[in-house]
Short mmCIF file of C-alpha atoms and ligand atoms in Angstrom, two decimals:
data_model
loop_
_atom_site.label_atom_id
_atom_site.label_comp_id
_atom_site.label_asym_id
_atom_site.label_seq_id
_atom_site.Cartn_x
_atom_site.Cartn_y
_atom_site.Cartn_z
CA MET S 1 -25.18 9.95 11.38
CA ASN S 2 -25.10 8.60 14.85
CA THR S 3 -25.45 4.93 14.10
CA PRO S 4 -23.21 3.51 16.84
CA PHE S 5 -19.70 1.57 15.54
CA LEU S 6 -19.60 -1.06 18.06
CA HIS S 7 -15.83 -1.77 19.29
CA PRO S 8 -14.21 -4.77 17.35
CA PRO S 9 -14.97 -8.34 19.75
CA GLY S 10 -12.80 -8.47 22.27
CA TRP S 11 -10.88 -5.60 21.92
CA ALA S 12 -11.91 -3.43 24.62
CA ALA S 13 -11.78 -6.39 26.25
CA LEU S 14 -7.67 -5.87 26.08
CA GLY S 15 -7.78 -3.35 28.46
CA GLU S 16 -5.59 -0.32 28.86
CA ALA S 17 -2.49 -1.52 28.13
CA PHE S 18 -3.97 -1.67 24.58
CA SER S 19 -5.97 1.42 23.80
CA GLN S 20 -7.09 4.86 25.09
CA ALA S 21 -10.25 5.95 24.79
CA VAL S 22 -9.89 9.36 23.27
CA VAL S 23 -12.57 12.22 22.30
CA PRO S 24 -11.59 13.58 18.62
CA THR S 25 -11.43 17.01 18.12
CA PRO S 26 -13.68 18.00 15.10
CA LEU S 27 -12.08 20.00 12.35
CA ARG S 28 -13.55 23.85 12.02
CA GLU S 29 -16.16 24.24 9.38
CA PRO S 30 -15.85 20.84 7.44
CA VAL S 31 -16.86 19.78 3.81
CA MET S 32 -17.39 16.66 2.81
CA ALA S 33 -14.68 16.52 0.01
CA VAL S 34 -15.18 12.45 -1.49
CA TRP S 35 -17.80 10.16 -0.42
CA ASN S 36 -16.99 6.61 -1.64
CA ARG S 37 -20.63 5.69 -2.23
CA ALA S 38 -19.25 1.96 -3.46
CA LEU S 39 -17.63 1.48 -0.45
CA ALA S 40 -20.48 2.70 1.74
CA ASP S 41 -22.83 0.54 -0.03
CA GLU S 42 -20.40 -2.81 0.67
CA LEU S 43 -20.13 -1.57 4.33
CA ALA S 44 -24.41 -0.84 4.15
CA LEU S 45 -23.86 2.58 5.88
CA PRO S 46 -27.45 4.38 5.25
CA GLY S 47 -27.30 8.19 3.96
CA THR S 48 -25.18 10.06 1.92
CA GLY S 49 -21.92 11.71 2.97
CA GLU S 50 -23.56 14.90 4.31
CA ASP S 51 -25.29 12.64 6.56
CA TRP S 52 -21.99 11.22 7.84
CA LEU S 53 -20.07 14.69 7.79
CA ALA S 54 -20.22 15.49 11.30
CA ARG S 55 -19.15 11.79 12.58
CA LEU S 56 -16.50 11.64 9.94
CA SER S 57 -14.61 15.41 10.77
CA GLY S 58 -14.29 14.15 14.21
CA THR S 59 -17.55 15.54 16.40
CA PRO S 60 -18.07 13.40 19.56
CA MET S 61 -21.10 11.20 19.70
CA PRO S 62 -22.54 11.09 23.17
CA SER S 63 -24.28 7.66 22.43
CA ALA S 64 -21.38 5.94 20.62
CA SER S 65 -18.35 3.98 22.26
CA PRO S 66 -15.57 5.84 22.93
CA ALA S 67 -13.12 6.31 19.96
CA LEU S 68 -9.61 4.24 20.78
CA ALA S 69 -6.30 5.16 20.18
CA THR S 70 -3.90 1.88 20.26
CA VAL S 71 -0.08 1.93 21.04
CA TYR S 72 2.74 0.27 19.48
CA SER S 73 6.37 0.93 18.70
CA GLY S 74 8.37 0.36 15.99
CA HIS S 75 11.43 0.38 14.13
CA GLN S 76 11.99 3.40 11.70
CA PHE S 77 14.46 3.55 9.20
CA GLY S 78 16.06 0.57 10.26
CA ILE S 79 16.86 1.92 14.14
CA TRP S 80 14.49 1.13 17.66
CA ALA S 81 12.14 3.90 17.58
CA GLY S 82 10.90 2.86 20.87
CA GLN S 83 6.91 3.80 21.68
CA LEU S 84 4.81 5.47 18.69
CA GLY S 85 0.79 4.61 18.44
CA ASP S 86 -2.21 6.30 16.97
CA GLY S 87 -0.68 9.57 17.02
CA ARG S 88 -3.67 10.89 15.13
CA ALA S 89 -5.86 7.70 14.14
CA LEU S 90 -8.83 6.90 15.98
CA LEU S 91 -10.69 4.00 15.83
CA LEU S 92 -14.30 4.51 15.97
CA GLY S 93 -15.59 1.21 15.77
CA GLU S 94 -16.45 -1.91 13.32
CA VAL S 95 -19.19 -2.39 10.60
CA ALA S 96 -19.48 -5.06 8.93
CA GLY S 97 -16.51 -6.78 9.82
CA GLN S 98 -14.40 -3.31 8.75
CA GLU S 99 -12.78 -1.02 11.30
CA ILE S 100 -13.33 2.22 10.93
CA GLN S 101 -10.62 4.72 11.61
CA LEU S 102 -10.50 8.64 11.22
CA LYS S 103 -7.00 9.79 10.33
CA GLY S 104 -6.37 13.59 11.66
CA ALA S 105 -8.95 14.04 14.27
CA GLY S 106 -6.77 15.65 17.00
CA LEU S 107 -4.66 14.70 19.52
CA THR S 108 -4.38 11.22 21.16
CA PRO S 109 -2.18 9.94 24.04
CA TYR S 110 0.19 8.90 21.33
CA SER S 111 0.58 12.48 19.55
CA ARG S 112 4.33 12.91 20.97
CA MET S 113 5.21 16.20 19.41
CA GLY S 114 2.65 15.65 16.78
CA ASP S 115 -0.68 17.76 16.20
CA GLY S 116 -2.89 14.82 15.71
CA ARG S 117 -3.87 16.55 12.38
CA ALA S 118 -3.13 15.68 8.63
CA VAL S 119 -2.74 18.16 5.76
CA LEU S 120 -5.22 18.20 2.95
CA ARG S 121 -2.57 17.29 0.24
CA SER S 122 -1.23 13.89 2.11
CA SER S 123 -4.99 13.20 2.88
CA ILE S 124 -5.90 13.37 -1.09
CA ARG S 125 -3.35 11.00 -1.50
CA GLU S 126 -3.75 8.53 1.32
CA TYR S 127 -7.87 8.36 -0.23
CA LEU S 128 -6.22 8.11 -3.77
CA CYS S 129 -4.10 5.68 -3.61
CA SER S 130 -5.89 3.09 -1.33
CA GLU S 131 -8.53 2.92 -3.54
CA ALA S 132 -6.33 2.92 -6.86
CA MET S 133 -4.58 -0.24 -5.28
CA GLN S 134 -7.92 -1.65 -4.21
CA GLY S 135 -8.67 -1.07 -8.04
CA LEU S 136 -5.55 -2.94 -8.81
CA GLY S 137 -6.38 -5.91 -6.81
CA ILE S 138 -3.33 -5.22 -4.34
CA PRO S 139 -4.40 -5.97 -0.53
CA THR S 140 -4.97 -2.66 1.11
CA THR S 141 -6.85 -0.65 3.81
CA ARG S 142 -9.43 1.51 1.80
CA ALA S 143 -10.68 5.11 2.17
CA LEU S 144 -14.37 5.74 2.94
CA ALA S 145 -14.60 9.50 3.10
CA LEU S 146 -12.33 12.89 2.70
CA VAL S 147 -13.28 15.96 5.13
CA ALA S 148 -11.60 18.86 4.27
CA SER S 149 -11.44 22.07 6.34
CA PRO S 150 -9.98 25.54 6.11
CA GLU S 151 -8.48 24.72 9.71
CA THR S 152 -4.61 25.65 9.49
CA VAL S 153 -2.13 22.93 10.08
CA TRP S 154 1.44 24.05 10.33
CA ARG S 155 4.00 22.01 8.31
CA GLU S 156 7.12 23.29 6.43
CA THR S 157 4.26 26.20 5.63
CA PRO S 158 0.44 26.87 6.47
CA GLU S 159 -1.44 24.19 5.01
CA THR S 160 -4.91 22.98 5.59
CA ALA S 161 -6.07 20.03 7.60
CA ALA S 162 -8.45 16.93 6.27
CA VAL S 163 -9.65 13.80 8.07
CA VAL S 164 -9.41 10.67 6.15
CA THR S 165 -11.63 7.83 6.86
CA ARG S 166 -9.82 4.53 6.54
CA VAL S 167 -11.49 1.20 6.48
CA ALA S 168 -9.78 -2.33 6.63
CA PRO S 169 -10.60 -5.71 8.78
CA SER S 170 -7.78 -4.53 11.33
CA PHE S 171 -5.24 -2.05 11.39
CA LEU S 172 -2.76 -4.41 13.45
CA ARG S 173 0.50 -3.74 12.68
CA PHE S 174 4.02 -5.60 13.32
CA GLY S 175 4.84 -2.70 15.63
CA HIS S 176 1.78 -3.69 18.35
CA PHE S 177 3.05 -6.95 19.07
CA GLU S 178 7.24 -5.18 19.31
CA HIS S 179 5.35 -2.68 21.69
CA PHE S 180 5.00 -5.62 24.39
CA PHE S 181 8.02 -7.58 23.49
CA HIS S 182 10.29 -5.01 23.75
CA ARG S 183 8.58 -3.64 27.32
CA GLY S 184 8.87 -7.11 28.43
CA GLU S 185 5.43 -7.63 28.73
CA HIS S 186 4.87 -11.34 27.33
CA ALA S 187 1.30 -11.97 29.14
CA GLN S 188 0.39 -8.70 26.95
CA LEU S 189 1.95 -10.04 23.83
CA ARG S 190 0.01 -13.55 24.32
CA GLN S 191 -3.26 -11.55 24.78
CA LEU S 192 -2.76 -9.74 21.54
CA ALA S 193 -1.52 -12.90 19.86
CA ASP S 194 -4.34 -14.73 20.74
CA TYR S 195 -6.89 -11.75 20.04
CA ALA S 196 -5.20 -11.31 15.93
CA ILE S 197 -5.49 -15.54 15.83
CA THR S 198 -9.04 -15.45 16.96
CA ARG S 199 -10.17 -12.87 14.71
CA TYR S 200 -8.33 -12.85 11.92
CA PHE S 201 -6.31 -16.03 11.30
CA PRO S 202 -8.73 -18.69 13.15
CA HIS S 203 -7.28 -21.46 10.87
CA CYS S 204 -4.35 -21.38 12.88
CA ARG S 205 -5.78 -22.49 16.01
CA GLU S 206 -5.59 -25.78 14.37
CA SER S 207 -1.86 -25.94 14.35
CA THR S 208 0.26 -27.09 16.97
CA ASN S 209 1.64 -23.97 17.26
CA PRO S 210 -1.25 -21.48 16.45
CA TYR S 211 1.47 -18.35 17.00
CA GLN S 212 3.82 -20.55 14.41
CA ALA S 213 1.21 -20.29 12.08
CA LEU S 214 0.57 -17.22 12.61
CA LEU S 215 4.01 -16.37 11.97
CA ASP S 216 4.28 -18.30 8.90
CA GLU S 217 1.21 -16.98 7.22
CA VAL S 218 2.18 -13.22 7.97
CA ILE S 219 5.33 -14.59 6.22
CA GLU S 220 3.46 -15.97 3.23
CA ARG S 221 1.22 -12.41 2.82
CA THR S 222 4.02 -9.90 3.08
CA ALA S 223 5.93 -11.80 0.40
CA ASP S 224 2.72 -11.77 -1.90
CA LEU S 225 2.21 -8.05 -1.05
CA ILE S 226 5.51 -7.17 -1.79
CA ALA S 227 5.44 -8.86 -5.14
CA ASP S 228 2.33 -6.96 -5.99
CA TRP S 229 3.94 -4.04 -5.42
CA GLN S 230 7.15 -4.72 -7.66
CA ALA S 231 5.12 -5.96 -10.05
CA VAL S 232 3.05 -2.64 -10.56
CA GLY S 233 6.01 -0.55 -9.77
CA PHE S 234 5.06 0.96 -6.33
CA CYS S 235 7.44 2.22 -3.88
CA HIS S 236 5.79 2.43 -0.26
CA GLY S 237 8.42 5.04 1.08
CA VAL S 238 8.52 4.07 4.69
CA MET S 239 8.61 0.58 5.27
CA ASN S 240 8.84 1.21 9.20
CA SER S 241 7.97 -1.80 11.03
CA ASP S 242 5.45 0.21 12.36
CA ASN S 243 3.89 0.48 9.02
CA MET S 244 3.52 -3.10 7.97
CA SER S 245 0.32 -4.79 8.29
CA LEU S 246 -0.16 -7.96 10.28
CA LEU S 247 -2.92 -8.65 7.72
CA GLY S 248 -0.44 -8.05 4.73
CA LEU S 249 -2.27 -4.91 3.69
CA THR S 250 -0.67 -1.53 2.18
CA LEU S 251 -0.94 0.51 4.83
CA ASP S 252 0.14 3.98 5.89
CA TYR S 253 0.28 5.85 2.62
CA GLY S 254 2.86 8.81 3.12
CA PRO S 255 5.53 9.57 0.83
CA PHE S 256 4.76 6.40 -1.72
CA GLY S 257 5.20 6.69 -5.44
CA PHE S 258 4.89 5.09 -8.64
CA LEU S 259 7.50 4.19 -10.95
CA ASP S 260 7.96 6.65 -14.13
CA GLY S 261 10.83 5.64 -15.86
CA PHE S 262 12.37 2.55 -14.41
CA ASP S 263 14.85 3.04 -12.02
CA ALA S 264 15.46 0.05 -9.78
CA GLY S 265 17.24 2.26 -7.33
CA HIS S 266 14.41 4.89 -7.21
CA ILE S 267 13.89 6.42 -3.95
CA CYS S 268 10.39 7.80 -3.77
CA ASN S 269 10.81 9.64 -0.05
CA HIS S 270 12.99 12.76 -0.03
CA SER S 271 13.51 12.27 3.43
CA ASP S 272 14.94 8.80 3.05
CA HIS S 273 18.30 10.24 2.45
CA GLN S 274 20.45 6.49 2.58
CA GLY S 275 17.77 5.05 -0.13
CA ARG S 276 17.09 2.48 2.37
CA TYR S 277 13.24 2.13 1.13
CA SER S 278 14.32 2.14 -2.99
CA TYR S 279 12.21 -0.16 -5.01
CA ALA S 280 14.70 -2.68 -5.39
CA ASN S 281 15.36 -2.46 -1.55
CA GLN S 282 11.45 -3.27 -0.61
CA PRO S 283 11.80 -7.11 -1.06
CA GLU S 284 14.72 -7.02 1.56
CA ILE S 285 13.02 -5.10 4.10
CA GLY S 286 10.34 -6.97 3.67
CA LEU S 287 11.59 -9.57 5.36
CA TRP S 288 13.96 -7.23 7.77
CA ASN S 289 10.61 -6.16 8.96
CA LEU S 290 9.42 -9.99 9.20
CA HIS S 291 12.52 -10.07 11.39
CA CYS S 292 11.29 -7.91 13.75
CA LEU S 293 8.01 -9.47 13.83
CA ALA S 294 9.34 -13.19 14.73
CA GLN S 295 11.63 -11.65 17.23
CA ALA S 296 8.54 -10.09 18.83
CA LEU S 297 6.75 -13.25 19.09
CA LEU S 298 9.90 -15.43 20.10
CA PRO S 299 8.54 -15.67 23.67
CA LEU S 300 5.67 -17.48 22.19
CA LEU S 301 7.77 -19.67 19.85
CA ASP S 302 10.69 -22.29 18.83
CA ARG S 303 13.30 -20.47 17.48
CA ASP S 304 14.39 -23.05 15.32
CA ALA S 305 10.74 -23.18 13.82
CA ALA S 306 10.91 -19.14 13.49
CA VAL S 307 14.20 -19.17 11.89
CA ALA S 308 13.16 -21.82 9.62
CA ALA S 309 10.00 -19.58 8.56
CA LEU S 310 11.81 -16.35 8.06
CA ARG S 311 14.09 -18.80 5.56
CA ARG S 312 10.90 -19.49 3.33
CA TYR S 313 10.53 -15.57 2.36
CA GLN S 314 13.01 -15.59 -0.06
CA PRO S 315 11.52 -18.52 -1.88
CA GLN S 316 8.09 -17.58 -1.34
CA PHE S 317 8.60 -14.04 -3.04
CA GLU S 318 10.25 -15.19 -5.78
CA ALA S 319 7.89 -17.79 -6.49
CA ALA S 320 5.21 -14.63 -5.93
CA LEU S 321 7.01 -12.52 -7.94
CA GLY S 322 7.89 -14.68 -10.89
CA GLU S 323 4.22 -15.55 -11.32
CA ARG S 324 3.35 -12.00 -11.51
CA PHE S 325 5.91 -11.44 -13.80
CA ARG S 326 5.41 -14.26 -16.23
CA ALA S 327 1.36 -13.00 -16.39
CA LYS S 328 3.04 -9.53 -17.05
CA LEU S 329 4.87 -11.19 -20.22
CA GLY S 330 2.02 -12.90 -21.13
CA LEU S 331 3.60 -16.35 -20.49
CA LEU S 332 1.50 -18.98 -19.81
CA THR S 333 4.42 -21.81 -18.74
CA GLU S 334 7.14 -21.33 -16.59
CA ARG S 335 10.86 -21.79 -18.05
CA GLU S 336 14.32 -21.21 -16.58
CA ASP S 337 15.60 -18.91 -18.73
CA ASP S 338 12.67 -16.63 -18.26
CA TRP S 339 14.53 -15.21 -15.42
CA ALA S 340 17.21 -14.10 -18.17
CA LEU S 341 14.82 -12.71 -20.38
CA LEU S 342 13.59 -10.32 -17.42
CA THR S 343 16.82 -9.23 -15.95
CA THR S 344 18.00 -8.33 -19.76
CA LEU S 345 15.08 -6.26 -20.41
CA PHE S 346 15.39 -4.74 -16.66
CA ASP S 347 18.54 -3.12 -18.07
CA LEU S 348 17.29 -2.15 -21.24
CA MET S 349 14.61 -0.47 -19.52
CA GLN S 350 17.02 1.08 -16.91
CA ALA S 351 19.43 2.39 -19.17
CA GLY S 352 16.71 4.27 -21.13
CA ARG S 353 14.65 4.75 -18.11
CA THR S 354 11.73 3.19 -20.01
CA ASP S 355 8.49 4.13 -18.38
CA TRP S 356 7.35 1.00 -16.46
CA THR S 357 3.55 1.73 -17.05
CA ILE S 358 3.45 2.75 -20.52
CA PHE S 359 5.81 -0.35 -21.17
CA TRP S 360 4.08 -2.84 -19.77
CA ARG S 361 0.99 -2.01 -20.82
CA GLN S 362 2.02 -1.94 -24.87
CA LEU S 363 3.88 -4.82 -24.30
CA GLY S 364 0.20 -6.31 -24.66
CA GLY S 365 0.18 -5.35 -28.14
CA PHE S 366 3.90 -7.11 -29.02
CA CYS S 367 3.32 -8.76 -32.56
CA SER S 368 5.00 -11.87 -31.93
CA GLN S 369 5.73 -13.10 -35.84
CA PRO S 370 9.51 -13.52 -36.97
CA GLY S 371 10.77 -10.37 -38.52
CA ALA S 372 7.43 -8.31 -37.04
CA ALA S 373 9.04 -4.73 -36.33
CA ASN S 374 7.37 -3.69 -32.99
CA THR S 375 8.19 -0.04 -33.57
CA ALA S 376 5.73 2.11 -30.74
CA LEU S 377 7.42 -0.71 -28.01
CA ARG S 378 11.11 -0.34 -29.73
CA ASP S 379 10.58 3.30 -29.72
CA LEU S 380 10.47 3.23 -25.82
CA PHE S 381 13.70 2.21 -25.29
CA VAL S 382 17.42 4.07 -26.10
CA ASP S 383 19.21 0.95 -26.86
CA ARG S 384 17.25 0.10 -30.30
CA ASP S 385 19.62 -2.43 -31.07
CA GLY S 386 19.58 -3.95 -27.52
CA PHE S 387 15.73 -4.16 -27.73
CA ASP S 388 15.79 -5.70 -31.49
CA ALA S 389 17.74 -8.82 -29.69
CA TRP S 390 15.55 -8.68 -26.52
CA ALA S 391 12.47 -9.04 -28.68
CA LEU S 392 13.70 -11.81 -30.86
CA ARG S 393 14.45 -13.77 -27.94
CA TYR S 394 10.59 -12.85 -26.15
CA GLY S 395 9.07 -13.41 -29.70
CA GLU S 396 10.58 -16.91 -29.92
CA ARG S 397 9.41 -17.64 -26.60
CA LEU S 398 6.08 -16.69 -26.79
CA ARG S 399 5.66 -18.86 -30.14
CA THR S 400 6.85 -22.01 -27.91
CA GLU S 401 3.12 -21.57 -26.10
CA ASN S 402 0.00 -22.17 -27.90
CA ARG S 403 -2.35 -18.70 -27.95
CA THR S 404 -2.53 -16.05 -30.38
CA ASP S 405 -1.44 -12.64 -30.18
CA ALA S 406 -4.91 -11.03 -29.47
CA GLU S 407 -5.79 -13.85 -26.54
CA ARG S 408 -2.27 -12.99 -24.92
CA ALA S 409 -3.06 -9.03 -25.47
CA GLN S 410 -6.40 -9.74 -23.64
CA ALA S 411 -4.81 -11.59 -20.93
CA MET S 412 -2.05 -8.60 -20.35
CA ASN S 413 -4.37 -6.13 -20.04
CA ARG S 414 -5.98 -7.57 -17.29
CA SER S 415 -2.09 -7.56 -15.63
CA ASN S 416 -0.43 -4.42 -16.62
CA PRO S 417 -2.70 -1.68 -15.68
CA LYS S 418 -2.99 1.48 -17.81
CA PHE S 419 -3.02 3.71 -14.94
CA VAL S 420 -1.56 4.25 -11.87
CA LEU S 421 -1.57 7.33 -9.18
CA ARG S 422 1.64 9.24 -10.45
CA ASN S 423 2.45 11.92 -8.39
CA HIS S 424 1.51 14.55 -10.92
CA LEU S 425 -1.72 13.05 -11.27
CA ALA S 426 -2.47 13.16 -7.30
CA GLU S 427 -0.67 16.69 -7.69
CA GLN S 428 -3.46 18.00 -10.18
CA ALA S 429 -6.19 16.92 -7.46
CA ILE S 430 -4.62 18.46 -5.08
CA ARG S 431 -3.98 22.02 -6.39
CA LEU S 432 -7.66 21.90 -7.81
CA ALA S 433 -8.75 20.67 -4.01
CA LYS S 434 -6.88 23.82 -2.45
CA GLU S 435 -9.22 25.69 -4.44
CA GLY S 436 -12.06 24.04 -3.31
CA ASP S 437 -12.61 21.97 -6.58
CA TYR S 438 -12.64 18.40 -5.21
CA SER S 439 -13.65 17.34 -8.92
CA GLU S 440 -10.20 15.54 -9.97
CA ILE S 441 -10.15 13.48 -7.32
CA ALA S 442 -13.32 12.49 -8.08
CA ARG S 443 -12.33 11.66 -11.55
CA LEU S 444 -9.14 10.03 -10.65
CA GLN S 445 -11.03 7.65 -8.23
CA HIS S 446 -13.19 6.69 -11.07
CA VAL S 447 -10.65 5.98 -13.53
CA LEU S 448 -8.19 3.97 -11.34
CA ALA S 449 -10.74 2.04 -9.79
CA ALA S 450 -11.08 0.16 -13.09
CA PRO S 451 -7.54 0.57 -14.09
CA PHE S 452 -6.97 -2.27 -16.91
CA ASP S 453 -9.61 -0.83 -18.34
CA GLU S 454 -9.17 1.59 -21.78
CA HIS S 455 -11.34 4.89 -20.42
CA PRO S 456 -10.80 6.70 -23.85
CA ASP S 457 -12.18 10.39 -22.26
CA HIS S 458 -8.84 9.77 -19.90
CA ALA S 459 -6.29 8.58 -22.05
CA ALA S 460 -4.12 11.89 -20.70
CA LEU S 461 -4.01 10.08 -17.53
CA ALA S 462 -2.15 7.24 -18.99
CA ALA S 463 0.51 9.69 -20.72
CA LEU S 464 4.02 10.35 -19.56
CA PRO S 465 4.21 12.63 -16.90
CA PRO S 466 4.69 16.12 -18.02
CA ASP S 467 8.39 18.21 -17.14
CA TRP S 468 6.92 19.89 -14.16
CA ALA S 469 6.47 16.55 -12.31
CA GLN S 470 10.09 15.95 -11.99
CA THR S 471 10.34 19.21 -9.43
CA LEU S 472 7.84 17.45 -6.99
CA SER S 473 8.91 15.97 -4.18
CA VAL S 474 7.24 14.08 -1.69
CA SER S 475 8.48 13.71 1.95
CA CYS S 476 7.74 12.23 5.56
CA SER S 477 6.04 15.57 6.36
CA SER S 478 2.21 14.73 5.88
P1 AMP E 1 4.26 7.66 10.30
O1 AMP E 1 5.87 8.24 9.88
O2 AMP E 1 3.29 8.64 9.53
O3 AMP E 1 4.23 6.07 9.98
O4 AMP E 1 4.12 8.26 11.69
C1 AMP E 1 4.85 7.82 12.71
C2 AMP E 1 4.53 8.15 14.43
O5 AMP E 1 4.22 9.38 14.09
C3 AMP E 1 2.77 7.34 14.41
O6 AMP E 1 3.08 7.16 15.51
C4 AMP E 1 2.09 8.40 13.94
O7 AMP E 1 0.91 8.19 14.64
C5 AMP E 1 2.97 9.58 14.66
N1 AMP E 1 2.76 10.98 13.80
C6 AMP E 1 2.62 11.42 12.61
N2 AMP E 1 2.42 12.30 12.12
C7 AMP E 1 1.25 12.74 13.50
C8 AMP E 1 0.69 14.49 13.77
N3 AMP E 1 0.59 15.01 13.13
N4 AMP E 1 0.25 14.08 14.89
C9 AMP E 1 0.24 13.08 16.12
N5 AMP E 1 1.08 12.26 15.60
C10 AMP E 1 1.80 11.83 14.39
MG1 MG E 2 2.90 5.16 10.18
#
């Protein structure tokens, strides 16, 4: 398909300090492994996946606007890393207000030591998790297509290459702003902030300082996003400042993971030796990254106002988290001792490594009658006496509210998903895909697009991970 994608209005006009035109390097013998028809329909793209194969495997289109790689910098694992940039991502252009980006379509001026490619394994994980997060109602970049190829890519071992087509209103990162600040290029910094405000935050123009309004809003969106992650048990794995979306989207799926048995200190990324990006650290790292962004915007801000805005992150995050956990607990009202109820629960879950997703889903079936045994839930805990004491308090708390168990269960099942993309589920799809069978990706996508539904035919996807899942290890290698 040679439908031209136009550059995002205003982006190309920013000039060469911001992005470079790049000719993509097509994959050899490409196969359209998955085509996201629902998203294609949303974007009003004509034709089928096959029609798009050439374009989305990286074949240069003579009549199209040139693909662009953007430059950014960032802090990686807490350390200033200097210039990074789209080393393997290319912006094809925009359609229906959404940017279309190929990930893995060859070298760019920012590839540094990399090969510009992405492996099939990590591309499947990115494709599936983007759509799983969308199904969960969590802000995220999307995935339109996954193109596979027999082309060899070297990581620890030889693997095969793939290209994911990502879709988002914008792929702007905190790192785009850090780049110009740390180079002392304040005119470009202002140009970029103006571009972002005009396109994505136009209401900020009404404030006395639009740049401060921009920071305020990014702080709020980030607090909300991380509250979403914590509630669903999502660990990003590499919360470097260059992987933080200005729009508050989940961005750059690498060594992410969903909690299985609850462990607050869970580290999903085997390259994260210090546990900087553990589950429990994510909220604080969100703030750390916002400090990077605020610092980068300082030439456009009043320092005291910026500091005051950063101080609002913690209460905003706690309010967002409280809201989500009240919904997970099935509470309509807010009470001061609800946090104590929750922390006692976390202690019990931590002690027994109670499965996060299964527990919350089953909690919907809690019987609040005094003396009810709630046996199935109780069996999820090692400390049964501890659970009984907690259940007594929880039952009492529920009875202070004017709602039947059935009504509550219905509401809770819209907050506590039955299905999340556990590592072993992605792994099963990867193993089949390596044999050329992409059906499991399609099946997972179908179920994860509606993770709050029961899907009785796919109940096995909601089960505890098998023993072999413990041997799985995900790292920065992608
Ligand atoms: P990430 O850890 O995936 O967020 O990537 C950090 C930086 O490395 C970004 O600038 C990426 O574009 C770049 N990068 C990662 N993998 C590759 C690759 N295979 N080829 C080129 N650049 C890469
Ligand atoms: Mg990245």
